[in-house]
CSV table of C-alpha atoms and ligand atoms in Angstrom, one decimal:
chain,number,residue,atom,x,y,z
A,1,MET,CA,-1.2,-22.8,21.4
A,2,TYR,CA,-0.7,-19.3,21.0
A,3,LYS,CA,-2.2,-16.9,18.6
A,4,LYS,CA,-0.9,-13.6,17.2
A,5,ILE,CA,-2.5,-10.4,18.1
A,6,LYS,CA,-5.9,-9.3,16.2
A,7,GLY,CA,-4.7,-6.9,13.2
A,8,THR,CA,-1.8,-8.3,12.9
A,9,GLU,CA,0.1,-10.9,10.5
A,10,ASP,CA,2.7,-13.1,9.8
A,11,ILE,CA,4.7,-12.1,6.9
A,12,TYR,CA,6.2,-15.4,5.0
A,13,GLY,CA,6.2,-17.8,2.3
A,14,LYS,CA,4.2,-16.6,-1.0
A,15,ASP,CA,3.9,-12.8,0.2
A,16,ILE,CA,7.6,-12.5,0.9
A,17,LYS,CA,8.4,-11.8,-2.8
A,18,TYR,CA,5.8,-8.8,-2.7
A,19,TRP,CA,8.0,-7.2,0.5
A,20,TYR,CA,11.2,-7.7,-1.4
A,21,TYR,CA,9.9,-6.2,-4.5
A,22,ILE,CA,8.2,-2.9,-2.9
A,23,GLU,CA,11.2,-2.5,-0.6
A,24,LYS,CA,13.4,-2.7,-3.4
A,25,VAL,CA,11.8,-0.4,-5.7
A,26,ALA,CA,10.9,2.0,-2.8
A,27,ARG,CA,14.6,2.1,-2.0
A,28,GLU,CA,15.4,2.5,-5.6
A,29,THR,CA,13.3,5.1,-6.2
A,30,VAL,CA,13.8,7.6,-3.6
A,31,ARG,CA,18.1,7.0,-4.1
A,32,LEU,CA,17.6,8.8,-7.9
A,33,TYR,CA,16.0,11.6,-5.8
A,34,GLY,CA,18.8,11.9,-3.1
A,35,TYR,CA,16.7,10.5,-0.2
A,36,HIS,CA,18.5,8.9,2.7
A,37,GLU,CA,17.1,6.8,5.1
A,38,ILE,CA,16.4,7.0,8.7
A,39,ARG,CA,15.1,4.2,11.1
A,40,THR,CA,13.6,5.7,14.3
A,41,PRO,CA,12.9,3.5,17.3
A,42,ILE,CA,9.2,1.5,17.1
A,43,PHE,CA,8.4,3.7,20.7
A,44,GLU,CA,8.4,7.3,21.4
A,45,GLN,CA,7.2,9.7,24.2
A,46,THR,CA,3.1,9.7,23.9
A,47,GLU,CA,3.1,13.5,24.0
A,48,LEU,CA,5.1,13.7,20.8
A,49,PHE,CA,2.1,12.3,18.6
A,50,VAL,CA,-0.1,14.3,21.0
A,51,ARG,CA,1.2,17.5,20.1
A,52,SER,CA,2.1,16.5,16.3
A,53,VAL,CA,-0.9,14.4,14.8
A,54,GLY,CA,-3.5,16.5,17.0
A,55,LYS,CA,-5.2,15.7,20.4
A,56,GLU,CA,-8.7,15.7,18.4
A,57,THR,CA,-7.7,13.1,15.6
A,58,ASP,CA,-8.8,9.8,15.5
A,59,ILE,CA,-5.6,8.6,16.1
A,60,VAL,CA,-4.7,10.0,19.1
A,61,GLN,CA,-8.1,9.7,20.7
A,62,LYS,CA,-8.7,6.3,19.8
A,63,GLU,CA,-6.1,4.3,18.1
A,64,MET,CA,-2.7,4.6,19.7
A,65,TYR,CA,-0.9,1.9,21.6
A,66,THR,CA,-0.3,3.6,24.7
A,67,PHE,CA,1.4,2.3,28.0
A,68,GLU,CA,3.2,3.4,31.0
A,69,ASP,CA,6.7,1.7,31.1
A,70,LYS,CA,8.0,0.6,34.3
A,71,GLY,CA,9.6,4.0,35.0
A,72,GLY,CA,6.3,5.5,34.9
A,73,ARG,CA,6.6,7.4,31.3
A,74,SER,CA,3.8,7.2,28.9
A,75,ILE,CA,4.7,5.5,25.7
A,76,THR,CA,3.1,5.3,22.7
A,77,LEU,CA,3.6,2.9,20.0
A,78,ARG,CA,4.4,5.0,16.6
A,79,PRO,CA,1.1,5.5,14.7
A,80,GLU,CA,2.9,7.1,11.6
A,81,GLY,CA,6.7,7.8,11.0
A,82,THR,CA,6.3,11.8,10.0
A,83,ALA,CA,6.4,13.1,13.6
A,84,PRO,CA,9.6,10.4,14.9
A,85,THR,CA,11.4,11.7,11.7
A,86,ILE,CA,10.9,15.5,12.6
A,87,ARG,CA,11.5,14.6,16.4
A,88,ALA,CA,14.8,12.9,15.0
A,89,PHE,CA,15.8,15.9,12.9
A,90,VAL,CA,15.2,18.4,15.7
A,91,GLU,CA,16.8,16.3,18.5
A,92,ASN,CA,20.1,15.5,15.9
A,93,SER,CA,20.3,19.3,14.8
A,94,MET,CA,20.6,17.7,11.3
A,95,VAL,CA,19.6,21.4,10.0
A,96,ALA,CA,23.0,22.1,10.7
A,97,THR,CA,24.2,19.7,7.7
A,98,GLY,CA,22.0,21.9,5.4
A,99,LEU,CA,18.7,22.3,4.1
A,100,PRO,CA,16.5,20.7,2.4
A,101,LYS,CA,16.9,17.4,4.2
A,102,ARG,CA,15.6,14.1,2.4
A,103,LEU,CA,15.0,11.4,4.4
A,104,PHE,CA,12.9,8.1,4.1
A,105,TYR,CA,11.7,5.6,5.8
A,106,ILE,CA,10.1,1.7,6.0
A,107,GLY,CA,8.7,-0.1,8.8
A,108,PRO,CA,6.1,-1.1,10.7
A,109,MET,CA,3.4,1.6,12.4
A,110,PHE,CA,0.5,0.7,15.0
A,111,ARG,CA,-3.0,1.8,15.2
A,112,TYR,CA,-6.0,0.4,17.3
A,113,GLU,CA,-8.4,0.2,14.2
A,114,ARG,CA,-10.9,-2.4,13.5
A,115,PRO,CA,-9.4,-4.8,11.3
A,116,GLN,CA,-10.5,-5.6,7.8
A,117,LEU,CA,-8.8,-6.0,4.2
A,118,GLY,CA,-6.0,-3.2,4.0
A,119,ARG,CA,-6.7,-2.3,7.7
A,120,GLN,CA,-4.3,-3.4,10.4
A,121,ARG,CA,-3.3,-2.8,13.8
A,122,GLN,CA,0.3,-3.4,13.0
A,123,PHE,CA,1.0,-2.5,9.2
A,124,HIS,CA,3.7,-1.1,7.4
A,125,GLN,CA,4.7,2.3,5.7
A,126,PHE,CA,7.0,3.5,3.4
A,127,GLY,CA,7.7,7.2,3.6
A,128,ILE,CA,9.5,10.3,2.7
A,129,GLU,CA,10.0,13.6,4.4
A,130,LEU,CA,11.4,16.8,2.2
A,131,ILE,CA,12.5,19.2,5.4
A,132,GLY,CA,13.3,22.8,4.6
A,133,SER,CA,11.6,23.7,1.3
A,134,SER,CA,8.5,26.0,1.2
A,135,SER,CA,8.6,26.0,-2.8
A,136,PRO,CA,6.0,24.5,-4.9
A,137,LEU,CA,9.0,22.5,-6.6
A,138,ALA,CA,9.1,20.7,-3.6
A,139,ASP,CA,5.7,19.7,-3.4
A,140,THR,CA,5.9,18.5,-7.0
A,141,GLU,CA,9.0,16.7,-6.2
A,142,VAL,CA,6.9,15.1,-3.4
A,143,ILE,CA,4.1,14.4,-5.9
A,144,LEU,CA,6.8,13.5,-8.8
A,145,ILE,CA,8.3,10.6,-6.5
A,146,ALA,CA,4.8,9.8,-5.0
A,147,ASP,CA,3.5,8.9,-9.0
A,148,LYS,CA,6.8,7.7,-9.9
A,149,PHE,CA,6.9,5.1,-7.3
A,150,MET,CA,3.4,3.8,-8.0
A,151,LYS,CA,4.8,3.7,-12.1
A,152,LYS,CA,7.8,1.9,-11.0
A,153,LEU,CA,6.2,-0.7,-8.9
A,154,GLY,CA,3.6,-1.4,-12.6
A,155,LEU,CA,0.6,-0.2,-11.0
A,156,VAL,CA,-1.8,1.8,-13.8
A,157,ASP,CA,-5.3,1.8,-11.6
A,158,TYR,CA,-4.5,4.6,-9.1
A,159,GLU,CA,-5.4,8.5,-8.8
A,160,ILE,CA,-3.7,11.2,-7.4
A,161,ILE,CA,-6.1,13.6,-5.9
A,162,ILE,CA,-5.1,16.9,-4.4
A,163,ASN,CA,-6.4,19.9,-2.2
A,164,SER,CA,-5.2,22.7,-0.5
A,165,LEU,CA,-5.8,23.5,3.4
A,166,GLY,CA,-4.2,27.0,3.0
A,167,CYS,CA,-2.7,28.8,6.2
A,168,GLU,CA,-3.8,29.0,9.5
A,169,LYS,CA,-6.0,32.2,8.7
A,170,ASP,CA,-7.7,30.6,5.7
A,171,ARG,CA,-8.8,27.5,7.9
A,172,GLN,CA,-10.2,30.0,10.6
A,173,GLU,CA,-12.4,31.6,7.5
A,174,TYR,CA,-13.0,28.2,5.9
A,175,LYS,CA,-13.9,26.7,9.6
A,176,LYS,CA,-16.5,29.5,10.4
A,177,ALA,CA,-18.2,28.6,7.5
A,178,LEU,CA,-18.4,24.8,7.7
A,179,LYS,CA,-19.8,25.5,11.2
A,180,GLU,CA,-22.3,27.4,9.7
A,181,TYR,CA,-23.0,24.7,6.9
A,182,TYR,CA,-23.3,22.0,9.3
A,183,ALA,CA,-25.2,24.0,12.2
A,184,ASN,CA,-28.4,23.4,10.1
A,185,ILE,CA,-27.9,19.3,9.7
A,186,LEU,CA,-26.5,18.9,13.2
A,187,ASP,CA,-28.9,16.4,14.3
A,188,LYS,CA,-28.6,14.4,11.2
A,189,VAL,CA,-24.9,13.6,11.5
A,190,CYS,CA,-22.9,10.6,13.6
A,191,ASP,CA,-22.2,11.0,17.1
A,192,ASP,CA,-18.5,11.4,16.5
A,193,CYS,CA,-19.3,14.3,14.2
A,194,LYS,CA,-21.5,16.0,16.7
A,195,LYS,CA,-18.7,16.0,19.1
A,196,ARG,CA,-15.9,17.3,16.1
A,197,TYR,CA,-18.5,19.8,15.5
A,198,ASN,CA,-17.0,21.6,18.4
A,199,THR,CA,-13.3,20.4,18.6
A,200,ASN,CA,-12.6,20.3,15.1
A,201,VAL,CA,-15.3,20.6,12.6
A,202,LEU,CA,-12.6,20.1,9.6
A,203,ARG,CA,-13.1,16.3,10.3
A,204,LEU,CA,-16.8,16.3,9.5
A,205,LEU,CA,-15.3,16.2,6.0
A,206,ASP,CA,-13.3,13.0,6.5
A,207,CYS,CA,-16.4,11.1,8.3
A,208,LYS,CA,-16.9,7.7,6.9
A,209,ILE,CA,-20.5,7.7,8.1
A,210,ASP,CA,-21.5,10.8,7.0
A,211,VAL,CA,-20.1,10.9,3.1
A,212,ASN,CA,-23.1,12.5,1.9
A,213,TYR,CA,-23.1,15.6,3.6
A,214,ALA,CA,-19.5,16.3,3.3
A,215,LYS,CA,-20.1,16.6,-0.6
A,216,ASN,CA,-22.3,19.9,-0.5
A,217,ALA,CA,-20.4,21.3,2.3
A,218,PRO,CA,-18.1,24.7,1.3
A,219,LYS,CA,-14.8,24.3,-0.7
A,220,ILE,CA,-11.9,25.4,1.4
A,221,THR,CA,-10.4,26.3,-2.2
A,222,ASP,CA,-12.9,29.1,-1.9
A,223,PHE,CA,-11.1,30.5,1.1
A,224,LEU,CA,-7.7,30.7,-0.3
A,225,CYS,CA,-5.6,33.6,0.4
A,226,ASP,CA,-3.5,34.9,-2.8
A,227,ASP,CA,-0.1,33.2,-1.5
A,228,CYS,CA,-2.0,30.1,-1.0
A,229,ARG,CA,-3.8,30.3,-4.1
A,230,LYS,CA,-0.8,31.0,-6.0
A,231,HIS,CA,1.5,28.2,-4.2
A,232,TYR,CA,-1.7,26.0,-5.3
A,233,GLN,CA,-1.5,27.3,-8.8
A,234,GLU,CA,1.8,26.9,-9.0
A,235,THR,CA,2.2,23.3,-8.2
A,236,LYS,CA,-0.6,22.3,-10.2
A,237,SER,CA,0.7,23.7,-13.4
A,238,ILE,CA,3.9,22.2,-12.6
A,239,LEU,CA,2.5,18.9,-12.2
A,240,GLU,CA,0.9,19.6,-15.5
A,241,GLU,CA,4.3,20.2,-17.5
A,242,LEU,CA,5.5,17.0,-16.0
A,243,GLU,CA,2.1,15.1,-17.3
A,244,ILE,CA,1.6,13.9,-13.9
A,245,LYS,CA,-2.1,13.2,-13.6
A,246,TYR,CA,-4.0,14.8,-10.7
A,247,LYS,CA,-7.6,15.2,-9.7
A,248,GLU,CA,-8.7,18.0,-7.2
A,249,GLU,CA,-10.8,16.9,-4.2
A,250,PRO,CA,-11.8,20.2,-2.7
A,251,ARG,CA,-13.2,18.6,0.8
A,252,LEU,CA,-9.9,16.3,1.3
A,253,VAL,CA,-8.8,17.1,4.6
A,254,ARG,CA,-6.5,14.4,5.7
A,255,GLY,CA,-6.9,12.6,9.0
A,256,LEU,CA,-3.9,14.4,10.6
A,257,ASP,CA,-3.6,18.0,12.3
A,258,TYR,CA,-0.3,19.2,10.9
A,259,TYR,CA,-0.9,19.9,7.6
A,260,ASN,CA,-1.6,22.9,5.9
A,261,GLY,CA,-1.1,23.9,2.4
A,262,VAL,CA,-0.9,21.3,-0.4
A,263,ILE,CA,-2.1,18.0,0.7
A,264,PHE,CA,-2.4,14.7,-1.6
A,265,GLU,CA,-3.9,11.2,-1.6
A,266,ILE,CA,-3.4,8.1,-4.2
A,267,HIS,CA,-6.3,5.7,-4.1
A,268,HIS,CA,-6.4,2.7,-6.0
A,269,GLY,CA,-9.2,1.2,-7.9
A,270,LYS,CA,-9.5,-1.7,-6.9
A,271,LEU,CA,-8.9,-1.5,-2.8
A,272,GLY,CA,-12.7,-0.9,-2.1
A,273,ALA,CA,-13.5,0.7,1.3
A,274,GLN,CA,-9.6,1.1,1.9
A,275,SER,CA,-8.6,2.7,-1.2
A,276,ALA,CA,-6.0,5.1,-0.1
A,277,VAL,CA,-2.6,3.5,-0.8
A,278,GLY,CA,-1.0,6.5,0.3
A,279,GLY,CA,-1.4,10.1,1.7
A,280,GLY,CA,0.7,13.1,2.5
A,281,GLY,CA,1.1,17.3,2.4
A,282,ARG,CA,2.9,20.1,4.0
A,283,TYR,CA,3.4,20.7,7.6
A,284,ASP,CA,5.1,23.9,7.3
A,285,LYS,CA,4.6,24.3,11.5
A,286,LEU,CA,5.7,21.1,12.7
A,287,VAL,CA,9.3,21.5,12.8
A,288,LYS,CA,8.8,24.6,15.2
A,289,GLU,CA,5.9,23.1,16.9
A,290,LEU,CA,8.6,20.4,18.2
A,291,GLY,CA,11.2,22.5,19.3
A,292,GLY,CA,13.3,23.4,16.0
A,293,PRO,CA,14.1,26.1,13.9
A,294,ASN,CA,11.3,27.5,11.6
A,295,THR,CA,11.5,24.8,8.7
A,296,PRO,CA,8.3,24.5,6.7
A,297,SER,CA,8.4,20.8,5.5
A,298,LEU,CA,6.2,18.2,3.4
A,299,GLY,CA,6.2,14.4,3.0
A,300,PHE,CA,3.8,11.2,2.1
A,301,ALA,CA,3.9,7.6,3.2
A,302,MET,CA,2.3,4.7,1.4
A,303,GLY,CA,1.0,1.5,3.0
A,304,ILE,CA,2.7,-1.6,1.8
A,305,GLU,CA,-0.2,-3.9,2.9
A,306,ARG,CA,-2.6,-2.0,0.6
A,307,LEU,CA,0.0,-2.0,-2.0
A,308,ILE,CA,0.6,-5.7,-1.9
A,309,ILE,CA,-3.4,-5.8,-2.3
A,310,ALA,CA,-3.0,-3.5,-5.4
A,311,LEU,CA,-0.4,-5.3,-6.9
A,312,LYS,CA,-2.2,-8.8,-6.8
A,313,ASN,CA,-5.5,-7.0,-8.1
A,314,GLU,CA,-3.4,-6.0,-11.0
A,315,ASN,CA,-2.0,-9.2,-11.7
A,316,VAL,CA,1.7,-7.6,-11.7
A,317,PRO,CA,4.2,-10.4,-12.0
A,318,ILE,CA,6.6,-10.4,-9.7
A,319,LYS,CA,9.8,-12.3,-9.4
A,320,GLU,CA,10.2,-15.1,-7.3
A,321,VAL,CA,13.2,-15.2,-5.1
A,322,LYS,CA,15.7,-17.5,-6.1
A,323,ASN,CA,16.2,-19.8,-3.5
A,324,ASN,CA,16.1,-23.7,-3.2
A,325,GLU,CA,17.9,-24.2,-6.5
A,326,ILE,CA,19.9,-27.0,-5.9
A,327,TYR,CA,19.7,-29.8,-3.5
A,328,VAL,CA,22.7,-31.4,-2.5
A,329,ALA,CA,22.0,-34.8,-1.6
A,330,HIS,CA,25.0,-37.4,0.0
A,331,LEU,CA,25.2,-41.3,1.0
A,332,GLY,CA,28.1,-42.5,3.3
A,333,GLU,CA,30.4,-41.2,5.8
A,334,LYS,CA,32.9,-39.5,3.3
A,335,ALA,CA,30.3,-38.2,0.7
A,336,ARG,CA,28.9,-35.9,3.5
A,337,VAL,CA,31.9,-34.0,3.8
A,338,VAL,CA,32.7,-33.3,0.4
A,339,ALA,CA,28.6,-32.8,-0.2
A,340,LEU,CA,29.4,-29.9,1.9
A,341,GLU,CA,32.3,-29.1,0.2
A,342,ILE,CA,30.6,-28.8,-2.8
A,343,SER,CA,27.8,-27.0,-1.6
A,344,GLU,CA,29.6,-23.8,-0.2
A,345,GLU,CA,31.6,-23.8,-3.8
A,346,LEU,CA,28.0,-23.4,-5.6
A,347,ARG,CA,27.4,-20.7,-2.9
A,348,GLU,CA,30.5,-18.9,-3.8
A,349,ASN,CA,28.9,-18.6,-7.2
A,350,SER,CA,25.7,-17.7,-6.0
A,351,ILE,CA,23.8,-20.4,-6.4
A,352,SER,CA,21.1,-21.3,-3.3
A,353,VAL,CA,21.9,-24.7,-2.0
A,354,VAL,CA,20.1,-26.9,0.4
A,355,TYR,CA,22.6,-29.5,1.7
A,356,ASN,CA,20.8,-32.6,3.1
A,357,THR,CA,21.3,-32.2,7.1
A,358,MET,CA,19.3,-35.2,8.0
A,359,GLU,CA,20.3,-38.9,8.4
A,360,ARG,CA,18.3,-40.1,5.3
A,361,GLY,CA,18.2,-42.6,2.4
A,362,LEU,CA,18.7,-41.3,-1.4
A,363,SER,CA,15.3,-41.8,-1.9
A,364,ALA,CA,13.9,-39.5,0.9
A,365,GLN,CA,16.6,-36.8,-0.3
A,366,LEU,CA,15.1,-36.7,-3.7
A,367,LYS,CA,11.5,-36.5,-2.1
A,368,HIS,CA,12.4,-33.7,0.2
A,369,ALA,CA,14.2,-31.7,-2.8
A,370,ALA,CA,11.0,-32.2,-5.1
A,371,ARG,CA,8.9,-30.6,-2.2
A,372,LEU,CA,11.3,-27.8,-1.7
A,373,LYS,CA,10.7,-27.4,-5.6
A,374,CYS,CA,14.7,-27.4,-5.9
A,375,LYS,CA,15.6,-27.3,-9.7
A,376,LEU,CA,18.2,-29.5,-9.8
A,377,CYS,CA,20.1,-32.2,-7.4
A,378,ILE,CA,23.4,-33.1,-7.1
A,379,ILE,CA,24.2,-36.5,-6.1
A,380,VAL,CA,27.4,-37.2,-4.1
A,381,GLY,CA,28.0,-41.0,-4.2
A,382,GLU,CA,30.7,-43.3,-2.5
A,383,ASN,CA,31.4,-44.8,-5.7
A,384,GLU,CA,31.4,-41.7,-7.6
A,385,LEU,CA,33.7,-40.2,-5.3
A,386,GLU,CA,36.3,-42.8,-6.2
A,387,ARG,CA,36.2,-41.5,-9.7
A,388,ASP,CA,35.9,-37.8,-8.8
A,389,VAL,CA,32.4,-37.3,-10.1
A,390,VAL,CA,29.0,-36.5,-9.3
A,391,VAL,CA,25.6,-36.9,-10.7
A,392,LEU,CA,23.8,-33.9,-11.7
A,393,ARG,CA,20.2,-34.0,-12.0
A,394,ASN,CA,17.6,-31.8,-13.8
A,395,LEU,CA,14.5,-32.6,-11.1
A,396,GLU,CA,12.1,-31.0,-13.7
A,397,THR,CA,12.8,-33.2,-16.7
A,398,GLY,CA,14.4,-36.0,-14.9
A,399,ASP,CA,17.9,-35.7,-17.1
A,400,GLN,CA,20.9,-36.6,-15.4
A,401,VAL,CA,24.6,-36.8,-15.8
A,402,GLU,CA,28.0,-37.4,-14.3
A,403,ILE,CA,30.7,-34.5,-14.2
A,404,GLU,CA,33.7,-33.8,-13.0
A,405,ARG,CA,34.1,-32.4,-9.7
A,406,ASP,CA,36.3,-29.2,-11.2
A,407,PHE,CA,33.0,-28.7,-13.8
A,408,ILE,CA,30.7,-29.0,-11.0
A,409,ALA,CA,29.6,-24.8,-10.4
A,410,GLY,CA,29.9,-24.3,-14.2
A,411,THR,CA,27.5,-27.0,-15.3
A,412,ALA,CA,25.0,-26.3,-12.7
A,413,LYS,CA,25.1,-22.6,-13.5
A,414,GLU,CA,24.4,-23.6,-17.1
A,415,TRP,CA,21.5,-26.0,-16.4
A,416,LEU,CA,20.1,-23.6,-14.1
A,417,SER,CA,20.1,-20.8,-16.5
A,418,GLU,CA,18.5,-23.0,-19.2
A,419,SER,CA,15.7,-24.0,-17.0
B,501,HAM,P1,-1.8,8.6,6.6
B,501,HAM,O1,-2.6,8.8,5.3
B,501,HAM,O2,-2.4,8.5,8.0
B,501,HAM,O3,-0.8,9.5,6.6
B,501,HAM,O4,-1.2,6.9,6.2
B,501,HAM,C1,-0.5,6.8,4.7
B,501,HAM,C2,-0.8,5.4,4.1
B,501,HAM,O5,-1.0,4.6,5.4
B,501,HAM,C3,-2.3,5.2,4.0
B,501,HAM,O6,-2.7,5.8,2.8
B,501,HAM,C4,-2.5,3.7,4.4
B,501,HAM,O7,-2.2,3.2,2.9
B,501,HAM,C5,-1.5,3.1,5.1
B,501,HAM,N1,-2.1,2.8,6.5
B,501,HAM,C6,-2.6,3.8,7.6
B,501,HAM,N2,-3.1,3.0,8.5
B,501,HAM,C7,-3.3,2.0,8.1
B,501,HAM,C8,-3.9,0.6,8.5
B,501,HAM,N3,-4.5,0.8,10.0
B,501,HAM,N4,-3.8,-0.8,7.8
B,501,HAM,C9,-2.8,-0.5,7.0
B,501,HAM,N5,-2.4,0.5,6.3
B,501,HAM,C10,-2.7,1.8,6.9
B,501,HAM,C11,0.4,9.2,7.5
B,501,HAM,O8,0.6,8.5,7.9
B,501,HAM,C12,1.5,10.4,7.1
B,501,HAM,N6,2.5,10.6,8.2
B,501,HAM,C13,2.0,11.0,5.7
B,501,HAM,C14,2.6,11.8,5.6
B,501,HAM,C15,4.5,11.2,5.6
B,501,HAM,N7,2.3,13.0,5.3
B,501,HAM,C16,3.2,13.5,5.4
B,501,HAM,N8,4.4,13.0,5.5
């Protein structure tokens, strides 16, 4: 027997309704804000992620599924959706259709991480990218959409945390201060952080092991230039006017290198160690970096698996997908074709029908119907056919009636709406 690859999941059965629900709420939310779907390939040139996500990040250093294809090209399964979206934006000259461009995506991402609850090697993101606006109005739109999406899902136990990473110059100053701070305690931090100290000191704030050292580190917000401070301030005040609750976290840095300016994360109260259900922020230099014109942009992505854990933990009621509503049983040569016609007629009426495709007696068919949790059963028998009637049975109550052929769909609909 073959087994699925570590860190991947088969998604089926009771969980499917969560996937339908989240995808539906996601599509409906972003439609209202004018976002259009983009579906990029699952794999890209490795260099795309190295250039955008950053050479020194954990994603590029340790987590990418990279392989050589038969043509000798280095290929990587996408670890995130922003770089592919921007690659597509540039490659397809989308700038020509006017800015800002509003795009969204839903799909699988791949990171070679140590699997645990809420952390997988194949996981799924819903994300949006707002390409081409440097205004704080864009920052607030993106955070507003993230908040609206969480609310529409029915979640309440979450928190939006925000920070500003300033511009390149601000970060230079800040990195100097961080280096001074960590220089004194370098022998105490983990081995990875010792390396990160020289390659990308911001990453030390992100370390899951050395959290206590980060708490007393200098804050980037003390190093913001006037423009970045103003942008951050305006974003916060618009959020306040919209009554969107947020918490400032001056040591939030995010795990990807393309960010600048306002960044944010959404944490859920009941997710434990992997509490971030989503994250995002500005990446004003990325479009240019990937060969496009200077195009300030930003976005966010949510982890669908983590949203499902959050929905379950908050006991948000999710409607069952309407399936297996009626079982159509039949007895005899002639009845089986009539039963098939009746099934099709019911399906024309948007009713989910399971038609018996096995050579089974009536009691076996009824047992099967019960196992499938069908609400109603229609029994088409030879005797009844002669009188042009069928039997309609409520499998939950045991009630049954004979109905004429012309009234099957109408009566079935009525019974279904009552059950
Ligand atoms: P990220 O913070 O790396 O950002 O990922 C966003 C979300 O994806 C996380 O908050 C988490 O819910 C989910 N996620 C990440 N890794 C895993 C994993 N191994 N297993 C399960 N869920 C996971 C980005 O990917 C950026 N591209 C977001 C963005 C869009 N920024 C601007 N635009």
